[in-house]
């Protein structure tokens, strides 16, 4: 930390003024000052004493443990400060040092006079030393009151053989030793101590020393405090010159020095006369120019003129004439008072010289005299110096005792801890123990006593100053009184912070202003007796000058006083009082700045309104930019000061400016450059969110009107400097403070700023004018800070160039045919709570490298003026994108969408975190995306008040576990949440367009069932990227109707199947890609021809071909995760006209006698007929069906001759021609597939065809014969072609649903499917050769039709044959004649055999029970069963049969005799004895069929079943055998 000008021990510091000399840069000068600052404390034991006894009044040998403390200053003190000397001698620079840059000095000397080398080789002699001598001479002329004038030439590494006596060469750091700078400071101190001797003796020769108040009015006319008002004639001080030989310790010879004395010297002492006579310089020696403390009178030569001698004698007579007579006379009191005052000044000299015991002795004696004579001012000053002596002695580690003069008159002992004082008389002098052997216990007691005494001592000193104000002659200047009060308050504050104790750490802070930031661990017991902060603040506020005195003080003095008060208030924690003082300081400073600005403008001859006149003054023609660089230290210091004041008032300051104020940079660093390089860090997301939270707390603090007034005051100060960056900064802070600080939502009503519209417009205009002025003078980076952190509210992609955005595809969707399969998975459950939840999030945006994309940015402007945005760019965390920026304007008080074009440059993930925005008049800044509305919510329970509200919440101490848990807490838990926009960017993609098609006007017309083709030519317009993957998908109006029908939840399973079949299996549009094989590629700038088929369907009005294409770049088998395709569409119009409609259908049973007759004929035909292949006969029959008259004959002739059995049914189909032209229809029926036929055999080759020609509007019926169908599993579930439409546990929409109904529906569905597999139909327009398919899925079945179609599960065939054991005479007689398949004619009274053949067509075995029931035909029920004398049988009519396996047939025979002639009817039935249970199958398939969740098992019959013979066996019994 630097030296504090208002330190409690400031009177113990030697003010040394450091001035740049010659050509030297600011950075080099401050570097050399820093080297001197490191050795600012000099131990007297290291200082070489003077050899002359008459100049050893301040010899370092008298107190070698003492320390000389330097206050190295680079600024001249004000005239008010100089007016207080010698009353406060520490304010005046006693040492003036010129600092020169060695390399520049050597370079100038080389240019003027080359350096000549010493012949003996002992060193290098400068060509000319006149420049150095002239520099020292100018220093003495400009600062004649200083005692020592020296010139330090740094970084001078050459060896100097001879140099001027007042010049010291300091080597560079590379060539310096550890003691080099210490030696330089010791030599400087030695010269000072010598000159202080002469100065002290001159002071002793003075008749008296006036109080500075008597010279207050003379200060304005140029007279100094040393110019006595009662003495118009002043005697010049004689000059002295002392030579000193160099010691072995010093690296350079001790130069010849001189001393100065005050101009009031009346009579020279004999010692001075002897000294002048013995030290007169020779004619060729160096002569010091005459110097006087009043800047006018110098020190004369030893040969005085007659006029000067006369003035000396007159002065001597005047001094004698005022002397009184007697010990109590007025003259004696005046002499004693003068003696006491001179003792105080002499004690201050001892204090500066580091001889603290001598200083304490002189000060105690002088204080005693002053107290006796009621010289209150000097009494108080002596006590002040005594306190400083005690502090520095304690800091040096010495044991000391407090003089009794410091205690109140009524208390002669120490009021604090420790033993009573040893000093019984007022003039007793305390003992001081050297530093090397201190007594720790005594020193602790002394420090404790000093702390206890300090409040009373401070009050006593200030009370004496106040009492002196009653006497006009002894009234203390306000600047001295105020600074004394500030120093005392600062000392009390340091002790109060240390809980009422003063230890080594506190002494370091008091003396050297070094704060170790450590506090005592224990609180002393006497803390309660120490003044509180409020009492200390009361002492401090005494430094405030009254309104009457305030007008007589300079602005600089008033500013210094207020600054010191604010500094101590800050340490006390009274920030609001500090802010009030700082505000008063700025109010005082502002008129002075304005006046200075006017003066500068007057010197330039311009109007004061020219705000940059000060820059031109400082620049001196070097340019405004360079002038601004020279002001950066003061400008940024002012901004830091104003920011500190604004913080207390609760002003929302810009984060970027706060970062700059806290940045420490080298003196050569340009702050303007730091503004540009530091903005990235201050605009980070964490910094922005933390700043928003902090600003929200700051807005809730204080009164808004006060904040506005303070900010306007700051703006006025910056305009008066002029400080363009400050004007911009505080203008932006004013807008930011008045802003609502919210992210407005749709329902927000409190987003308006707290400033009137006129004030907002005025601030914006002020910012604009300041920016224009900065640009006019080429001041770069002069920008304001934008005032709303919620500028960017949202970013979205609205359009990705003119092409359709690519779509992601999974690898499993890529098949070998370059088409994309659906990404669905079959599941038996419609809802699975344990399954993966579907992602209903919107599709993520996708961009392509090199293709433009349009971004929509939602911006917020809650102010009542238009916001002009110069440019805006997207800010990305990952990836790269080029943004096409443009000028934008956002209207007042609104959120507005703006469009921005961007082109991605790299593939991968593009993460957009916000925008980089350059608002007109503001710096470029990064703004995060705050999408959600946000508003700061105040605390419901107030645990903090005042300024603590603006600070982040400090939680109470917790355990280590809680501390670890709290460390994971994010900073933005109470703040707004910033979002990012993640966009996937893929590599370059091809661009395919539809070049041409074969359709005229994109339209096509066809009939229902007709298929037409058209071609489409594609072209890849990309110049670099080929297309290596292609897929076509289609959409049409018919599919849309079907898809909407699928949403109906009341559809039955058969209806749902029909819709899904038409939607998924019977495509309306198809791509014929057989010409391209499995690969379809288009090279850059090449074409590809596609063929598309269109199938005419009802309701088809339009269609669209969707072409998905992309670029893989690798083989399809190497695609790892996903790929991307882009889609183009080609819509076209479709007109479908009706052709052939199926209007109705019917199914009729058909007798098997035709099949039996054909089989009988084939057995009796010749061998050639037997050798004819059946397929040839089928083809011959197929040819015959073309003639209508032979149609039924050909059908009947084929029955029973093939492999399909003898059971058939008739199918009747009615077709209607809806076209306006004749159409020929053809219906083909094929045989069922058998296991003996190969799978590659085309059964349609053996199908027969029925033809018919229908005229327009004609309806015709076709009769078809089909084999009856057996279903192995008639109750199988009806499949669903789309797993997404599966419905769970829903059977039918009917409320009267039962299992029997479900069985009937499923059986009819599967029978219909089997029928449709056996037939197909088509139409042909003979005139135009147009052809098409006829839709037969309109066939519907009823329960009656089902019975005519299906085969029984158990077949029962009955037959009557002659008994093989019949009589021999009847063997040659025909006993049985078969008339039809189930009709027999037999001879009565003959022994016959009744055969019953049972066939099991089921998939499971059965336990059959056969029942035979003969009866009389065409008789009533009671008569028909009366067969006692008409029918005889040998055996059982009802018998249980063994287990009958699947597909097995078993024949049961029974001997029967028809006793009478007539017609008999024999029926048979089979009933299950018990149900077959297969445990193995149930164990393996315990869950049943999962496709319908076990519904098929539910529909299985669990009761015993019975089957009846389809046809009864009819027997005609006759008596005459000839009739058989």
mmCIF file of C-alpha atoms in Angstrom, residues 511-793:
data_model
loop_
_atom_site.group_PDB
_atom_site.id
_atom_site.type_symbol
_atom_site.label_atom_id
_atom_site.label_comp_id
_atom_site.label_asym_id
_atom_site.label_seq_id
_atom_site.Cartn_x
_atom_site.Cartn_y
_atom_site.Cartn_z
ATOM 1 C CA UNK A 511 3.254 3.907 10.400
ATOM 2 C CA UNK A 512 3.751 2.203 7.041
ATOM 3 C CA UNK A 513 0.103 1.798 5.997
ATOM 4 C CA UNK A 514 0.678 -1.955 5.609
ATOM 5 C CA UNK A 515 -2.430 -3.986 6.395
ATOM 6 C CA UNK A 516 -1.852 -7.674 7.106
ATOM 7 C CA UNK A 517 -5.613 -8.357 7.059
ATOM 8 C CA UNK A 518 -5.409 -10.292 10.318
ATOM 9 C CA UNK A 519 -7.557 -9.620 13.335
ATOM 10 C CA UNK A 520 -6.929 -10.516 16.963
ATOM 11 C CA UNK A 521 -8.344 -13.775 18.118
ATOM 12 C CA UNK A 522 -9.368 -12.471 21.552
ATOM 13 C CA UNK A 523 -11.259 -9.350 22.562
ATOM 14 C CA UNK A 524 -9.533 -7.325 25.305
ATOM 15 C CA UNK A 525 -11.430 -6.752 28.495
ATOM 16 C CA UNK A 526 -11.109 -2.972 28.274
ATOM 17 C CA UNK A 527 -12.970 -2.733 24.978
ATOM 18 C CA UNK A 528 -15.987 -1.257 26.668
ATOM 19 C CA UNK A 529 -13.953 1.770 27.806
ATOM 20 C CA UNK A 530 -12.751 2.534 24.287
ATOM 21 C CA UNK A 531 -14.782 4.945 22.143
ATOM 22 C CA UNK A 532 -17.398 3.389 19.956
ATOM 23 C CA UNK A 533 -17.612 3.838 16.214
ATOM 24 C CA UNK A 534 -20.253 6.482 16.668
ATOM 25 C CA UNK A 535 -18.005 8.434 19.047
ATOM 26 C CA UNK A 536 -15.069 8.123 16.656
ATOM 27 C CA UNK A 537 -17.312 9.328 13.859
ATOM 28 C CA UNK A 538 -18.205 12.287 16.030
ATOM 29 C CA UNK A 539 -14.513 13.158 16.406
ATOM 30 C CA UNK A 540 -14.075 12.734 12.660
ATOM 31 C CA UNK A 541 -16.978 14.960 11.715
ATOM 32 C CA UNK A 542 -15.377 17.809 13.676
ATOM 33 C CA UNK A 543 -13.070 18.078 10.689
ATOM 34 C CA UNK A 544 -15.921 19.377 8.575
ATOM 35 C CA UNK A 545 -15.461 23.123 8.138
ATOM 36 C CA UNK A 546 -18.346 25.345 9.042
ATOM 37 C CA UNK A 547 -20.243 27.239 6.376
ATOM 38 C CA UNK A 548 -18.544 30.488 7.376
ATOM 39 C CA UNK A 549 -15.039 29.065 7.197
ATOM 40 C CA UNK A 550 -15.765 26.883 4.166
ATOM 41 C CA UNK A 551 -15.922 29.868 1.839
ATOM 42 C CA UNK A 552 -12.396 30.944 2.806
ATOM 43 C CA UNK A 553 -10.906 27.566 1.904
ATOM 44 C CA UNK A 554 -9.627 26.663 -1.516
ATOM 45 C CA UNK A 555 -11.444 23.963 -3.423
ATOM 46 C CA UNK A 556 -8.385 21.725 -3.194
ATOM 47 C CA UNK A 557 -8.270 22.024 0.595
ATOM 48 C CA UNK A 558 -11.969 21.331 0.934
ATOM 49 C CA UNK A 559 -11.646 18.319 -1.358
ATOM 50 C CA UNK A 560 -8.714 16.961 0.666
ATOM 51 C CA UNK A 561 -10.627 17.345 3.909
ATOM 52 C CA UNK A 562 -13.734 15.630 2.590
ATOM 53 C CA UNK A 563 -11.688 12.857 1.004
ATOM 54 C CA UNK A 564 -9.966 12.152 4.300
ATOM 55 C CA UNK A 565 -13.279 12.075 6.155
ATOM 56 C CA UNK A 566 -14.773 9.686 3.592
ATOM 57 C CA UNK A 567 -11.767 7.380 3.891
ATOM 58 C CA UNK A 568 -12.124 7.026 7.665
ATOM 59 C CA UNK A 569 -15.900 6.622 7.441
ATOM 60 C CA UNK A 570 -15.357 3.754 5.033
ATOM 61 C CA UNK A 571 -13.121 1.980 7.546
ATOM 62 C CA UNK A 572 -15.707 2.537 10.250
ATOM 63 C CA UNK A 573 -18.350 0.964 8.042
ATOM 64 C CA UNK A 574 -20.453 4.126 7.760
ATOM 65 C CA UNK A 575 -20.903 3.844 4.033
ATOM 66 C CA UNK A 576 -23.938 6.078 3.782
ATOM 67 C CA UNK A 577 -22.177 8.881 5.635
ATOM 68 C CA UNK A 578 -19.190 8.287 3.398
ATOM 69 C CA UNK A 579 -21.391 8.566 0.300
ATOM 70 C CA UNK A 580 -22.866 11.823 1.581
ATOM 71 C CA UNK A 581 -19.371 13.248 2.126
ATOM 72 C CA UNK A 582 -18.268 12.061 -1.295
ATOM 73 C CA UNK A 583 -21.301 13.675 -2.881
ATOM 74 C CA UNK A 584 -20.422 16.961 -1.191
ATOM 75 C CA UNK A 585 -16.865 16.521 -2.444
ATOM 76 C CA UNK A 586 -18.071 16.149 -6.018
ATOM 77 C CA UNK A 587 -20.336 19.166 -5.657
ATOM 78 C CA UNK A 588 -17.320 21.214 -4.540
ATOM 79 C CA UNK A 589 -15.121 19.773 -7.258
ATOM 80 C CA UNK A 590 -17.541 20.429 -10.096
ATOM 81 C CA UNK A 591 -17.352 24.269 -10.122
ATOM 82 C CA UNK A 592 -13.570 24.116 -9.926
ATOM 83 C CA UNK A 593 -13.472 21.812 -12.931
ATOM 84 C CA UNK A 594 -15.814 24.023 -14.871
ATOM 85 C CA UNK A 595 -13.710 27.069 -14.063
ATOM 86 C CA UNK A 596 -10.582 25.230 -15.107
ATOM 87 C CA UNK A 597 -12.286 24.292 -18.330
ATOM 88 C CA UNK A 598 -13.159 27.904 -18.967
ATOM 89 C CA UNK A 599 -9.605 28.989 -18.273
ATOM 90 C CA UNK A 600 -8.270 26.355 -20.665
ATOM 91 C CA UNK A 601 -10.705 27.446 -23.338
ATOM 92 C CA UNK A 602 -9.712 31.083 -22.808
ATOM 93 C CA UNK A 603 -6.060 30.247 -23.278
ATOM 94 C CA UNK A 604 -6.909 28.435 -26.505
ATOM 95 C CA UNK A 605 -9.183 31.223 -27.654
ATOM 96 C CA UNK A 606 -12.221 28.938 -28.082
ATOM 97 C CA UNK A 607 -15.650 28.826 -26.540
ATOM 98 C CA UNK A 608 -15.891 26.963 -23.214
ATOM 99 C CA UNK A 609 -18.504 24.675 -24.723
ATOM 100 C CA UNK A 610 -15.727 23.014 -26.709
ATOM 101 C CA UNK A 611 -15.534 19.968 -24.499
ATOM 102 C CA UNK A 612 -12.215 18.716 -25.788
ATOM 103 C CA UNK A 613 -10.202 21.878 -25.219
ATOM 104 C CA UNK A 614 -8.432 20.291 -22.287
ATOM 105 C CA UNK A 615 -7.196 17.497 -24.505
ATOM 106 C CA UNK A 616 -5.730 19.980 -26.904
ATOM 107 C CA UNK A 617 -4.060 21.827 -24.036
ATOM 108 C CA UNK A 618 -2.444 18.691 -22.745
ATOM 109 C CA UNK A 619 -1.629 17.326 -26.129
ATOM 110 C CA UNK A 620 0.413 20.399 -27.202
ATOM 111 C CA UNK A 621 -0.102 19.467 -30.806
ATOM 112 C CA UNK A 622 0.655 15.779 -30.272
ATOM 113 C CA UNK A 623 -2.898 14.656 -31.047
ATOM 114 C CA UNK A 624 -5.944 14.019 -28.951
ATOM 115 C CA UNK A 625 -5.333 10.301 -28.723
ATOM 116 C CA UNK A 626 -1.928 10.825 -27.164
ATOM 117 C CA UNK A 627 -3.324 13.540 -24.910
ATOM 118 C CA UNK A 628 -6.021 11.173 -23.767
ATOM 119 C CA UNK A 629 -3.354 8.617 -22.951
ATOM 120 C CA UNK A 630 -1.576 11.163 -20.776
ATOM 121 C CA UNK A 631 -4.794 11.736 -18.823
ATOM 122 C CA UNK A 632 -5.651 8.080 -18.315
ATOM 123 C CA UNK A 633 -4.372 7.928 -14.738
ATOM 124 C CA UNK A 634 -6.416 10.871 -13.490
ATOM 125 C CA UNK A 635 -9.446 10.048 -15.607
ATOM 126 C CA UNK A 636 -9.733 6.474 -14.451
ATOM 127 C CA UNK A 637 -9.010 7.560 -10.897
ATOM 128 C CA UNK A 638 -11.967 9.924 -11.075
ATOM 129 C CA UNK A 639 -14.150 7.166 -12.484
ATOM 130 C CA UNK A 640 -13.155 4.813 -9.684
ATOM 131 C CA UNK A 641 -13.950 7.492 -7.146
ATOM 132 C CA UNK A 642 -17.341 8.242 -8.664
ATOM 133 C CA UNK A 643 -18.124 4.541 -8.932
ATOM 134 C CA UNK A 644 -17.386 4.106 -5.248
ATOM 135 C CA UNK A 645 -19.856 6.857 -4.433
ATOM 136 C CA UNK A 646 -22.484 5.429 -6.760
ATOM 137 C CA UNK A 647 -22.251 1.984 -5.215
ATOM 138 C CA UNK A 648 -23.265 3.312 -1.814
ATOM 139 C CA UNK A 649 -26.302 5.057 -3.270
ATOM 140 C CA UNK A 650 -27.364 1.796 -4.923
ATOM 141 C CA UNK A 651 -26.546 2.753 -8.482
ATOM 142 C CA UNK A 652 -26.457 -0.176 -10.899
ATOM 143 C CA UNK A 653 -22.967 0.034 -12.335
ATOM 144 C CA UNK A 654 -21.819 -1.626 -15.510
ATOM 145 C CA UNK A 655 -19.850 -4.798 -14.909
ATOM 146 C CA UNK A 656 -17.355 -4.085 -17.654
ATOM 147 C CA UNK A 657 -16.395 -0.738 -16.122
ATOM 148 C CA UNK A 658 -16.082 -2.299 -12.679
ATOM 149 C CA UNK A 659 -13.686 -4.853 -14.100
ATOM 150 C CA UNK A 660 -11.565 -2.101 -15.622
ATOM 151 C CA UNK A 661 -11.438 -0.191 -12.345
ATOM 152 C CA UNK A 662 -10.190 -3.298 -10.563
ATOM 153 C CA UNK A 663 -7.582 -4.117 -13.209
ATOM 154 C CA UNK A 664 -3.998 -3.315 -12.281
ATOM 155 C CA UNK A 665 -1.821 -2.570 -15.247
ATOM 156 C CA UNK A 666 1.608 -1.174 -15.791
ATOM 157 C CA UNK A 667 1.822 2.567 -16.307
ATOM 158 C CA UNK A 668 2.592 2.095 -19.963
ATOM 159 C CA UNK A 669 -0.542 0.078 -20.603
ATOM 160 C CA UNK A 670 -3.226 1.946 -22.457
ATOM 161 C CA UNK A 671 -6.568 1.633 -20.713
ATOM 162 C CA UNK A 672 -8.370 1.963 -23.999
ATOM 163 C CA UNK A 673 -6.798 -1.268 -25.164
ATOM 164 C CA UNK A 674 -7.868 -2.948 -21.948
ATOM 165 C CA UNK A 675 -11.467 -2.075 -22.693
ATOM 166 C CA UNK A 676 -11.357 -4.102 -25.865
ATOM 167 C CA UNK A 677 -9.418 -7.052 -24.495
ATOM 168 C CA UNK A 678 -11.370 -7.405 -21.297
ATOM 169 C CA UNK A 679 -14.884 -7.480 -22.663
ATOM 170 C CA UNK A 680 -14.927 -11.201 -23.413
ATOM 171 C CA UNK A 681 -14.370 -12.201 -19.821
ATOM 172 C CA UNK A 682 -16.886 -9.758 -18.413
ATOM 173 C CA UNK A 683 -19.538 -10.953 -20.924
ATOM 174 C CA UNK A 684 -19.349 -14.626 -19.972
ATOM 175 C CA UNK A 685 -22.547 -16.418 -19.036
ATOM 176 C CA UNK A 686 -21.609 -16.819 -15.376
ATOM 177 C CA UNK A 687 -20.583 -13.182 -15.155
ATOM 178 C CA UNK A 688 -23.793 -11.981 -16.820
ATOM 179 C CA UNK A 689 -26.103 -14.053 -14.633
ATOM 180 C CA UNK A 690 -24.218 -13.071 -11.502
ATOM 181 C CA UNK A 691 -24.365 -9.425 -12.560
ATOM 182 C CA UNK A 692 -28.132 -9.659 -13.113
ATOM 183 C CA UNK A 693 -28.628 -11.073 -9.616
ATOM 184 C CA UNK A 694 -26.399 -8.410 -8.123
ATOM 185 C CA UNK A 695 -28.128 -5.628 -10.060
ATOM 186 C CA UNK A 696 -31.519 -6.882 -8.880
ATOM 187 C CA UNK A 697 -30.388 -6.544 -5.279
ATOM 188 C CA UNK A 698 -28.876 -3.145 -5.986
ATOM 189 C CA UNK A 699 -32.098 -1.828 -7.546
ATOM 190 C CA UNK A 700 -33.978 -2.623 -4.369
ATOM 191 C CA UNK A 701 -31.555 -0.466 -2.381
ATOM 192 C CA UNK A 702 -31.940 3.270 -1.856
ATOM 193 C CA UNK A 703 -34.090 5.953 -3.393
ATOM 194 C CA UNK A 704 -34.304 6.177 -7.147
ATOM 195 C CA UNK A 705 -34.384 9.969 -7.252
ATOM 196 C CA UNK A 706 -31.126 10.124 -5.282
ATOM 197 C CA UNK A 707 -29.558 7.634 -7.653
ATOM 198 C CA UNK A 708 -30.580 9.702 -10.645
ATOM 199 C CA UNK A 709 -29.224 12.894 -9.059
ATOM 200 C CA UNK A 710 -25.900 11.241 -8.219
ATOM 201 C CA UNK A 711 -25.506 9.865 -11.737
ATOM 202 C CA UNK A 712 -26.301 13.216 -13.279
ATOM 203 C CA UNK A 713 -23.675 14.750 -11.012
ATOM 204 C CA UNK A 714 -21.154 12.159 -12.213
ATOM 205 C CA UNK A 715 -22.011 12.957 -15.816
ATOM 206 C CA UNK A 716 -21.498 16.649 -15.197
ATOM 207 C CA UNK A 717 -18.100 16.021 -13.581
ATOM 208 C CA UNK A 718 -16.975 13.881 -16.517
ATOM 209 C CA UNK A 719 -18.164 16.524 -18.966
ATOM 210 C CA UNK A 720 -16.238 19.189 -17.081
ATOM 211 C CA UNK A 721 -12.969 17.241 -17.147
ATOM 212 C CA UNK A 722 -13.730 16.421 -20.082
ATOM 213 C CA UNK A 723 -13.782 12.604 -19.803
ATOM 214 C CA UNK A 724 -15.569 11.092 -22.773
ATOM 215 C CA UNK A 725 -15.410 7.539 -21.468
ATOM 216 C CA UNK A 726 -16.838 8.678 -18.141
ATOM 217 C CA UNK A 727 -19.694 10.509 -19.833
ATOM 218 C CA UNK A 728 -20.556 7.395 -21.807
ATOM 219 C CA UNK A 729 -20.187 5.108 -18.840
ATOM 220 C CA UNK A 730 -22.356 7.029 -16.397
ATOM 221 C CA UNK A 731 -24.934 7.811 -19.063
ATOM 222 C CA UNK A 732 -25.310 4.109 -19.630
ATOM 223 C CA UNK A 733 -25.387 3.496 -15.878
ATOM 224 C CA UNK A 734 -28.188 6.013 -15.526
ATOM 225 C CA UNK A 735 -30.249 4.176 -18.115
ATOM 226 C CA UNK A 736 -29.396 0.860 -16.489
ATOM 227 C CA UNK A 737 -30.332 2.095 -13.019
ATOM 228 C CA UNK A 738 -33.656 3.468 -14.245
ATOM 229 C CA UNK A 739 -34.437 0.252 -16.140
ATOM 230 C CA UNK A 740 -36.782 -2.329 -14.678
ATOM 231 C CA UNK A 741 -34.204 -5.111 -15.001
ATOM 232 C CA UNK A 742 -36.724 -7.791 -15.955
ATOM 233 C CA UNK A 743 -37.212 -10.192 -18.815
ATOM 234 C CA UNK A 744 -40.690 -9.129 -19.835
ATOM 235 C CA UNK A 745 -43.353 -11.736 -20.439
ATOM 236 C CA UNK A 746 -46.681 -11.555 -22.279
ATOM 237 C CA UNK A 747 -48.458 -10.374 -19.149
ATOM 238 C CA UNK A 748 -45.735 -8.041 -17.825
ATOM 239 C CA UNK A 749 -46.891 -4.551 -16.948
ATOM 240 C CA UNK A 750 -43.910 -3.226 -14.974
ATOM 241 C CA UNK A 751 -41.193 -3.133 -17.600
ATOM 242 C CA UNK A 752 -41.130 0.621 -18.193
ATOM 243 C CA UNK A 753 -38.049 2.531 -17.008
ATOM 244 C CA UNK A 754 -38.350 5.027 -14.167
ATOM 245 C CA UNK A 755 -37.173 7.974 -16.280
ATOM 246 C CA UNK A 756 -39.471 10.277 -18.236
ATOM 247 C CA UNK A 757 -39.428 9.926 -21.978
ATOM 248 C CA UNK A 758 -37.708 13.284 -22.399
ATOM 249 C CA UNK A 759 -34.867 12.327 -20.071
ATOM 250 C CA UNK A 760 -34.363 9.049 -21.902
ATOM 251 C CA UNK A 761 -34.158 10.831 -25.242
ATOM 252 C CA UNK A 762 -31.779 13.400 -23.760
ATOM 253 C CA UNK A 763 -29.420 10.712 -22.447
ATOM 254 C CA UNK A 764 -29.438 8.894 -25.769
ATOM 255 C CA UNK A 765 -28.682 12.154 -27.551
ATOM 256 C CA UNK A 766 -25.864 12.861 -25.100
ATOM 257 C CA UNK A 767 -24.343 9.458 -25.818
ATOM 258 C CA UNK A 768 -24.594 10.083 -29.548
ATOM 259 C CA UNK A 769 -22.939 13.508 -29.299
ATOM 260 C CA UNK A 770 -20.128 12.122 -27.161
ATOM 261 C CA UNK A 771 -19.493 9.307 -29.638
ATOM 262 C CA UNK A 772 -19.360 11.795 -32.514
ATOM 263 C CA UNK A 773 -16.907 13.958 -30.605
ATOM 264 C CA UNK A 774 -14.700 10.960 -29.889
ATOM 265 C CA UNK A 775 -14.684 9.990 -33.547
ATOM 266 C CA UNK A 776 -13.937 13.557 -34.531
ATOM 267 C CA UNK A 777 -10.754 13.490 -32.476
ATOM 268 C CA UNK A 778 -9.886 9.904 -33.466
ATOM 269 C CA UNK A 779 -10.397 8.487 -29.979
ATOM 270 C CA UNK A 780 -10.970 4.794 -30.524
ATOM 271 C CA UNK A 781 -13.038 2.419 -28.384
ATOM 272 C CA UNK A 782 -14.959 5.220 -26.701
ATOM 273 C CA UNK A 783 -18.241 3.389 -26.254
ATOM 274 C CA UNK A 784 -20.915 3.153 -23.592
ATOM 275 C CA UNK A 785 -22.072 0.001 -21.862
ATOM 276 C CA UNK A 786 -25.470 -1.257 -22.985
ATOM 277 C CA UNK A 787 -28.060 -0.916 -20.263
ATOM 278 C CA UNK A 788 -30.272 -4.020 -20.650
ATOM 279 C CA UNK A 789 -28.923 -7.539 -20.144
ATOM 280 C CA UNK A 790 -32.103 -9.070 -21.591
ATOM 281 C CA UNK A 791 -31.662 -7.795 -25.137
ATOM 282 C CA UNK A 792 -31.842 -11.276 -26.697
ATOM 283 C CA UNK A 793 -34.931 -13.231 -25.652
#
